[in-house]
Coordinates of C-alpha atoms in Angstrom, one line a residue:
X1 CA 72.2 -74.0 1.4
X2 CA 72.5 -70.2 1.9
X3 CA 74.6 -69.1 4.9
X4 CA 73.0 -67.4 7.9
X5 CA 73.1 -64.8 9.3
X6 CA 74.2 -63.1 6.0
X7 CA 71.2 -64.5 4.1
X8 CA 68.8 -62.9 6.6
X9 CA 70.4 -59.5 6.5
X10 CA 70.5 -59.6 2.7
X11 CA 66.8 -60.7 2.5
X12 CA 65.7 -57.9 4.8
X13 CA 67.8 -55.4 2.7
X14 CA 66.3 -56.5 -0.6
X15 CA 62.7 -56.5 0.9
X16 CA 63.1 -53.0 2.2
X17 CA 64.7 -51.7 -1.0
X18 CA 61.4 -52.7 -2.7
X19 CA 59.3 -51.2 0.1
X20 CA 57.6 -54.5 0.8
X21 CA 56.2 -55.5 4.2
X22 CA 56.9 -58.9 5.6
X23 CA 53.3 -59.9 4.9
X24 CA 53.5 -58.7 1.3
X25 CA 56.7 -60.7 0.6
X26 CA 55.4 -63.8 2.4
X27 CA 52.2 -63.8 0.4
X28 CA 50.4 -67.1 0.4
X29 CA 53.5 -69.2 0.2
X30 CA 55.2 -68.8 3.6
X31 CA 54.2 -67.5 7.0
X32 CA 55.3 -64.0 8.2
X33 CA 56.7 -65.7 11.3
X34 CA 58.9 -67.9 9.3
X35 CA 60.0 -65.0 7.1
X36 CA 60.9 -63.0 10.3
X37 CA 63.0 -65.9 11.6
X38 CA 64.8 -66.1 8.2
X39 CA 65.6 -62.4 8.4
X40 CA 66.9 -62.7 12.0
X41 CA 69.1 -65.6 11.0
X42 CA 67.3 -68.0 13.3
X43 CA 66.2 -70.4 10.5
X44 CA 67.9 -71.8 7.4
X45 CA 66.0 -71.3 4.1
X46 CA 64.8 -74.3 2.2
X47 CA 65.4 -74.7 -1.5
X48 CA 61.7 -74.1 -2.2
X49 CA 61.7 -70.9 -0.2
X50 CA 64.9 -69.6 -1.9
X51 CA 63.3 -70.2 -5.3
X52 CA 60.1 -68.4 -4.2
X53 CA 62.0 -65.4 -2.8
X54 CA 64.3 -65.1 -5.8
X55 CA 61.2 -64.9 -8.0
X56 CA 59.2 -62.6 -5.7
X57 CA 62.1 -60.1 -5.3
X58 CA 63.1 -60.4 -9.0
X59 CA 66.8 -61.1 -8.3
X60 CA 69.3 -63.7 -9.2
X61 CA 70.3 -66.4 -6.6
X62 CA 73.7 -64.8 -6.5
X63 CA 72.1 -61.8 -4.8
X64 CA 72.2 -64.0 -1.6
X65 CA 75.8 -65.3 -2.0
X66 CA 78.1 -64.5 0.8
X67 CA 80.8 -62.0 -0.5
X68 CA 84.4 -63.1 0.0
X69 CA 85.6 -62.0 3.4
X70 CA 88.8 -60.6 2.0
X71 CA 91.0 -62.5 4.4
X72 CA 91.7 -61.7 8.0
X73 CA 89.8 -59.3 10.3
X74 CA 92.6 -56.8 9.9
X75 CA 92.3 -56.9 6.1
X76 CA 88.5 -56.5 6.2
X77 CA 88.9 -53.7 8.7
X78 CA 91.4 -51.9 6.5
X79 CA 88.9 -52.1 3.5
X80 CA 86.0 -50.9 5.6
X81 CA 88.0 -48.0 7.1
X82 CA 89.0 -46.7 3.6
X83 CA 85.5 -47.2 2.2
X84 CA 82.2 -47.1 4.1
X85 CA 80.2 -48.8 1.5
X86 CA 77.6 -51.4 2.5
X87 CA 79.6 -54.1 0.8
X88 CA 82.8 -53.5 2.7
X89 CA 80.9 -53.4 6.0
X90 CA 79.1 -56.6 5.1
X91 CA 82.5 -58.2 4.5
X92 CA 83.7 -56.8 7.8
X93 CA 80.7 -58.3 9.6
X94 CA 81.5 -61.8 8.1
X95 CA 85.2 -61.5 9.0
X96 CA 84.3 -60.6 12.6
X97 CA 81.9 -63.5 12.8
X98 CA 84.6 -65.9 11.6
X99 CA 87.5 -64.3 13.6
X100 CA 89.0 -66.3 16.5
X101 CA 91.2 -65.0 19.2
X102 CA 91.7 -61.7 17.5
X103 CA 93.2 -58.7 19.3
X104 CA 90.6 -56.9 21.4
X105 CA 91.5 -53.5 19.9
X106 CA 90.9 -54.9 16.4
X107 CA 87.5 -56.2 17.5
X108 CA 86.6 -52.8 19.0
X109 CA 87.5 -51.0 15.8
X110 CA 85.5 -53.4 13.7
X111 CA 82.5 -53.2 16.0
X112 CA 82.6 -49.4 16.0
X113 CA 82.3 -49.3 12.2
X114 CA 79.6 -51.9 12.2
X115 CA 77.6 -50.1 14.9
X116 CA 77.6 -46.9 12.8
X117 CA 76.5 -48.9 9.8
X118 CA 73.5 -50.3 11.7
X119 CA 72.8 -46.8 13.1
X120 CA 72.6 -45.2 9.6
X121 CA 70.2 -48.0 8.6
X122 CA 68.0 -47.7 11.6
X123 CA 68.6 -51.3 12.6
X124 CA 68.2 -50.9 16.4
X125 CA 68.6 -54.5 17.5
X126 CA 71.7 -55.1 15.5
X127 CA 73.2 -51.8 16.6
X128 CA 72.5 -52.5 20.2
X129 CA 74.2 -55.9 20.0
X130 CA 77.3 -54.2 18.6
X131 CA 77.3 -51.4 21.2
X132 CA 76.8 -53.8 24.1
X133 CA 79.9 -55.7 23.0
X134 CA 81.8 -52.4 22.5
X135 CA 81.1 -51.5 26.1
X136 CA 82.2 -54.9 27.3
X137 CA 85.5 -54.8 25.4
X138 CA 86.2 -51.2 26.4
X139 CA 85.7 -52.1 30.1
X140 CA 88.0 -55.1 29.6
X141 CA 90.7 -52.9 28.1
X142 CA 90.1 -50.3 30.8
X143 CA 90.7 -47.4 28.3
X144 CA 88.6 -44.4 29.5
X145 CA 88.4 -42.9 25.9
X146 CA 86.9 -46.1 24.5
X147 CA 84.7 -46.6 27.6
X148 CA 83.3 -43.1 27.3
X149 CA 82.6 -43.4 23.5
X150 CA 81.0 -46.8 23.7
X151 CA 78.8 -45.8 26.7
X152 CA 77.8 -42.5 25.1
X153 CA 76.6 -44.3 21.9
X154 CA 74.8 -47.0 23.8
X155 CA 73.1 -44.3 26.0
X156 CA 72.0 -42.5 22.8
X157 CA 70.4 -45.7 21.4
X158 CA 68.7 -46.5 24.7
X159 CA 67.1 -43.1 24.7
X160 CA 66.0 -43.4 21.1
X161 CA 64.4 -46.8 21.8
X162 CA 62.6 -45.6 25.0
X163 CA 64.8 -46.9 27.8
X164 CA 65.3 -43.5 29.3
X165 CA 66.2 -44.4 32.8
X166 CA 69.1 -46.7 31.8
X167 CA 70.1 -44.1 29.2
X168 CA 70.5 -41.5 31.9
X169 CA 72.6 -43.8 34.1
X170 CA 74.9 -44.8 31.2
X171 CA 75.3 -41.2 29.9
X172 CA 76.0 -40.0 33.4
X173 CA 78.8 -42.6 33.8
X174 CA 80.2 -41.6 30.3
X175 CA 80.2 -38.0 31.4
X176 CA 82.0 -38.8 34.6
X177 CA 84.6 -40.8 32.7
X178 CA 85.2 -37.9 30.4
X179 CA 85.6 -35.3 33.0
X180 CA 87.5 -37.3 35.6
X181 CA 89.9 -38.6 32.8
X182 CA 90.2 -35.1 31.4
X183 CA 89.4 -36.4 28.0
X184 CA 89.0 -34.4 24.8
X185 CA 86.4 -31.7 24.2
X186 CA 84.8 -34.1 21.7
X187 CA 84.5 -36.9 24.2
X188 CA 83.1 -34.6 27.0
X189 CA 80.8 -32.9 24.5
X190 CA 79.4 -36.1 23.1
X191 CA 78.7 -37.5 26.6
X192 CA 77.1 -34.2 27.7
X193 CA 74.9 -34.1 24.6
X194 CA 73.7 -37.6 25.2
X195 CA 73.0 -36.9 28.8
X196 CA 71.0 -33.7 28.0
X197 CA 68.9 -35.6 25.5
X198 CA 68.1 -38.4 28.0
X199 CA 67.3 -35.9 30.8
X200 CA 65.0 -33.9 28.5
X201 CA 63.2 -37.0 27.4
X202 CA 62.6 -38.0 31.0
X203 CA 61.3 -34.5 31.9
X204 CA 64.3 -33.7 34.1
X205 CA 64.4 -30.2 32.5
X206 CA 66.3 -28.3 35.2
X207 CA 69.2 -30.9 35.0
X208 CA 69.0 -30.8 31.2
X209 CA 69.1 -27.0 31.1
X210 CA 72.2 -26.9 33.4
X211 CA 74.0 -29.5 31.3
X212 CA 73.1 -28.0 28.0
X213 CA 74.3 -24.6 29.0
X214 CA 77.6 -26.3 30.1
X215 CA 77.7 -28.0 26.7
X216 CA 77.2 -24.8 24.7
X217 CA 80.0 -23.1 26.6
X218 CA 82.3 -26.0 26.2
X219 CA 82.0 -26.3 22.4
X220 CA 82.1 -22.6 21.8
X221 CA 85.6 -22.6 23.4
X222 CA 87.0 -25.5 21.4
X223 CA 84.5 -27.6 19.6
X224 CA 84.2 -28.3 15.8
X225 CA 81.6 -26.7 13.6
X226 CA 79.5 -29.9 13.7
X227 CA 79.7 -30.1 17.6
X228 CA 78.7 -26.4 17.9
X229 CA 75.7 -27.1 15.6
X230 CA 74.6 -30.1 17.6
X231 CA 75.0 -28.3 20.9
X232 CA 72.7 -25.5 19.6
X233 CA 70.2 -28.2 18.5
X234 CA 70.3 -29.7 22.0
X235 CA 69.8 -26.2 23.6
X236 CA 66.8 -25.8 21.3
X237 CA 65.3 -29.1 22.4
X238 CA 65.6 -28.2 26.1
X239 CA 64.1 -24.7 25.5
X240 CA 61.2 -26.3 23.6
X241 CA 60.5 -28.8 26.3
X242 CA 60.5 -25.9 28.8
X243 CA 57.8 -24.2 26.7
X244 CA 60.0 -21.4 25.3
X245 CA 59.2 -22.1 21.7
X246 CA 60.5 -18.8 20.3
X247 CA 63.9 -19.2 21.9
X248 CA 64.1 -22.8 20.7
X249 CA 63.4 -21.7 17.2
X250 CA 66.1 -19.0 17.5
X251 CA 68.7 -21.7 18.5
X252 CA 67.8 -23.9 15.6
X253 CA 67.9 -21.0 13.1
X254 CA 71.3 -20.1 14.4
X255 CA 72.5 -23.7 14.1
X256 CA 71.2 -23.8 10.5
X257 CA 72.8 -20.5 9.6
X258 CA 76.2 -21.5 11.0
X259 CA 76.4 -25.0 9.4
X260 CA 77.6 -25.1 5.8
X261 CA 75.8 -28.0 4.0
X262 CA 79.2 -29.0 2.4
X263 CA 80.5 -29.7 5.9
X264 CA 77.8 -32.2 6.8
X265 CA 74.8 -32.5 4.5
X266 CA 73.2 -35.2 6.6
X267 CA 73.2 -33.0 9.7
X268 CA 72.0 -30.1 7.5
X269 CA 69.0 -32.3 6.6
X270 CA 68.3 -33.5 10.1
X271 CA 68.3 -29.9 11.4
X272 CA 65.6 -28.9 9.0
X273 CA 63.6 -31.9 9.9
X274 CA 63.9 -31.0 13.6
X275 CA 62.9 -27.4 12.9
X276 CA 59.9 -28.5 10.9
X277 CA 58.9 -30.8 13.7
X278 CA 59.2 -27.9 16.2
X279 CA 57.1 -25.7 14.0
X280 CA 54.4 -28.3 13.8
X281 CA 54.4 -28.9 17.5
X282 CA 54.1 -25.2 18.4
X283 CA 50.7 -23.9 19.5
X284 CA 49.3 -22.9 17.1
X285 CA 51.3 -24.8 14.6
X286 CA 53.5 -22.7 12.2
X287 CA 52.4 -24.6 9.1
X288 CA 53.9 -22.2 6.6
X289 CA 57.3 -22.4 8.1
X290 CA 57.1 -26.2 8.6
X291 CA 56.1 -26.6 4.9
X292 CA 59.1 -24.5 3.8
X293 CA 61.6 -26.6 5.8
X294 CA 60.1 -29.9 4.5
X295 CA 60.3 -28.7 0.9
X296 CA 64.0 -27.8 1.5
X297 CA 64.6 -31.3 2.8
X298 CA 62.9 -33.2 -0.1
X299 CA 65.6 -32.3 -2.6
X300 CA 68.5 -33.1 -0.3
X301 CA 67.2 -36.5 0.6
X302 CA 67.8 -37.7 -2.9
X303 CA 71.6 -37.3 -2.1
X304 CA 71.9 -38.3 1.5
X305 CA 68.6 -39.7 2.5
X306 CA 68.4 -42.8 4.7
X307 CA 65.3 -44.9 5.4
X308 CA 65.1 -43.2 8.9
X309 CA 65.1 -39.7 7.4
X310 CA 62.6 -40.6 4.7
X311 CA 60.3 -42.0 7.4
X312 CA 60.7 -38.8 9.5
X313 CA 59.9 -36.7 6.4
X314 CA 56.7 -38.7 5.7
X315 CA 55.6 -38.5 9.3
X316 CA 56.0 -34.7 9.3
X317 CA 54.2 -34.4 6.0
X318 CA 51.3 -36.4 7.6
X319 CA 51.3 -34.0 10.6
X320 CA 51.4 -31.0 8.2
X321 CA 48.4 -32.3 6.3
X322 CA 46.6 -32.9 9.6
X323 CA 47.2 -29.4 10.9
X324 CA 46.1 -28.0 7.5
X325 CA 42.8 -29.9 7.7
X326 CA 43.7 -32.3 4.8
X327 CA 42.7 -35.3 6.8
X328 CA 42.6 -37.8 3.9
X329 CA 46.1 -36.8 2.9
X330 CA 47.2 -37.2 6.5
X331 CA 45.7 -40.7 6.7
X332 CA 47.3 -41.6 3.3
X333 CA 50.8 -40.5 4.5
X334 CA 50.4 -42.2 7.8
X335 CA 49.3 -45.5 6.1
X336 CA 52.2 -45.3 3.7
X337 CA 54.7 -45.7 6.5
X338 CA 55.4 -49.5 6.6
X339 CA 54.9 -50.6 10.2
X340 CA 57.0 -53.8 9.6
X341 CA 60.0 -51.6 8.7
X342 CA 59.6 -48.7 11.2
X343 CA 63.0 -47.4 12.0
X344 CA 62.2 -44.1 13.8
X345 CA 62.9 -43.4 17.4
X346 CA 60.5 -44.3 20.2
X347 CA 59.3 -40.8 20.5
X348 CA 58.5 -40.5 16.8
X349 CA 56.7 -43.9 16.9
X350 CA 54.5 -42.7 19.7
X351 CA 53.8 -39.4 17.9
X352 CA 52.8 -41.4 14.8
X353 CA 50.4 -43.5 17.0
X354 CA 49.0 -40.2 18.5
X355 CA 48.3 -39.0 14.9
X356 CA 46.5 -42.3 14.1
X357 CA 44.4 -41.9 17.2
X358 CA 43.5 -38.3 16.3
X359 CA 42.5 -39.4 12.8
X360 CA 40.4 -42.2 14.2
X361 CA 38.5 -39.6 16.3
X362 CA 37.9 -37.5 13.2
X363 CA 36.8 -40.5 11.2
X364 CA 34.1 -41.3 13.8
X365 CA 35.8 -44.2 15.5
X366 CA 35.7 -42.5 18.9
X367 CA 36.0 -45.7 21.0
X368 CA 39.2 -46.8 19.4
X369 CA 40.7 -43.4 19.2
X370 CA 40.2 -42.6 22.9
X371 CA 41.3 -46.1 24.0
X372 CA 44.4 -45.9 21.9
X373 CA 45.3 -42.5 23.5
X374 CA 44.9 -43.9 27.0
X375 CA 47.2 -46.8 26.1
X376 CA 49.8 -44.5 24.7
X377 CA 49.7 -42.2 27.7
X378 CA 50.2 -45.2 30.1
X379 CA 53.0 -46.6 27.9
X380 CA 54.9 -43.3 27.9
X381 CA 54.4 -43.0 31.7
X382 CA 55.8 -46.5 32.3
X383 CA 58.8 -45.6 30.1
X384 CA 59.5 -42.6 32.3
X385 CA 58.9 -40.3 29.3
X386 CA 57.1 -37.7 31.4
X387 CA 56.7 -34.8 29.0
X388 CA 55.5 -37.1 26.2
X389 CA 53.0 -38.7 28.5
X390 CA 51.8 -35.2 29.5
X391 CA 51.3 -34.3 25.8
X392 CA 49.2 -37.4 25.3
X393 CA 47.1 -36.8 28.4
X394 CA 46.5 -33.2 27.2
X395 CA 45.3 -34.4 23.8
X396 CA 43.2 -37.0 25.5
X397 CA 41.6 -34.4 27.8
X398 CA 40.8 -32.3 24.8
X399 CA 39.3 -35.2 22.9
X400 CA 37.1 -36.2 25.9
X401 CA 35.9 -32.7 26.2
X402 CA 35.0 -32.6 22.5
X403 CA 33.2 -35.9 22.9
X404 CA 31.2 -34.6 25.9
X405 CA 30.2 -31.5 24.0
X406 CA 29.1 -33.6 21.0
X407 CA 27.0 -35.8 23.2
X408 CA 25.4 -32.8 25.0
X409 CA 24.5 -31.2 21.7
X410 CA 23.0 -34.4 20.5
X411 CA 20.9 -34.8 23.6
X412 CA 19.9 -31.1 23.5

């Protein structure tokens, strides 16, 4: 019998590496519900199912074998610290699961590495579980630095998954811990950056503007190159939400010019994705600029691309095709994104659904397109994502007006 939860994590990893949906892997042999429970670790696989999955995935049975833990949690932590490969982190996860009465600081260090692993892979549920425990341990240890870092990271994830109100509360507390405890520029800056992002997402733009200006001043006087770049990115986001698209693009271009790709190639890629996104959301869309940034990204993704970044690129390529009137290409790119494996943020998921609704309207399915836009607007409103909800209502109003004009022309 294969061991859970390792079997489930490995199964999901192998399925995604082959770009298979749960339905495609399940086929006629097993239900998608059962496959989902296998991947979550809630069910043990039977011998028949293991045989089927091995054949379907074209792997040896040993692909599901639990790697040796490498001894104690301290040993596994040492290995993971010196090498951030997936294998060493998997061993660390197993060692942590098996550890009993370990030192809280050791557990905190292990969970920190594990949470970053899940973040890179876009595994929001797993990352959240690790971050929730990090917050609990940090509070038990009563160490302001660890409390601030854990709460900042959890607030970032909460914002990304649509829990904006709680994200603001947690980021505010992290920021208070950092300032009251006179923590490092890095800790204060990270908490501020997280707070700005959450406030901007909630439409609290005056607060976000005041905090981002504070952030830019802070890091210019003592932050690292990466922190300065991320602060400029945050400033661009706030300016864009305030409607100052030109100033937002200036901040992003400055950030891109100041960051050497050799310092942080992943951030270099993410900046260009963000700038392309801004160009395509501008009215009218700056399609030439957006295309140029996306072309820059494609080559770099072969070196540092994660599933999350590849999905972001594909979504932006779909939007580029839409704005260029290549609707069939836009639909093809949209449909290529595997909904079972979606790892993007809440905002990007909603934007992808908006695109689907707009394509439905163009394809003549007016009832579904309009209904979907109404649902998305209400969903964003209930999530306190005010500016996103406003964008959806604006698109819906335009679609309703187009529909009215079409009916009037037909009746006339």
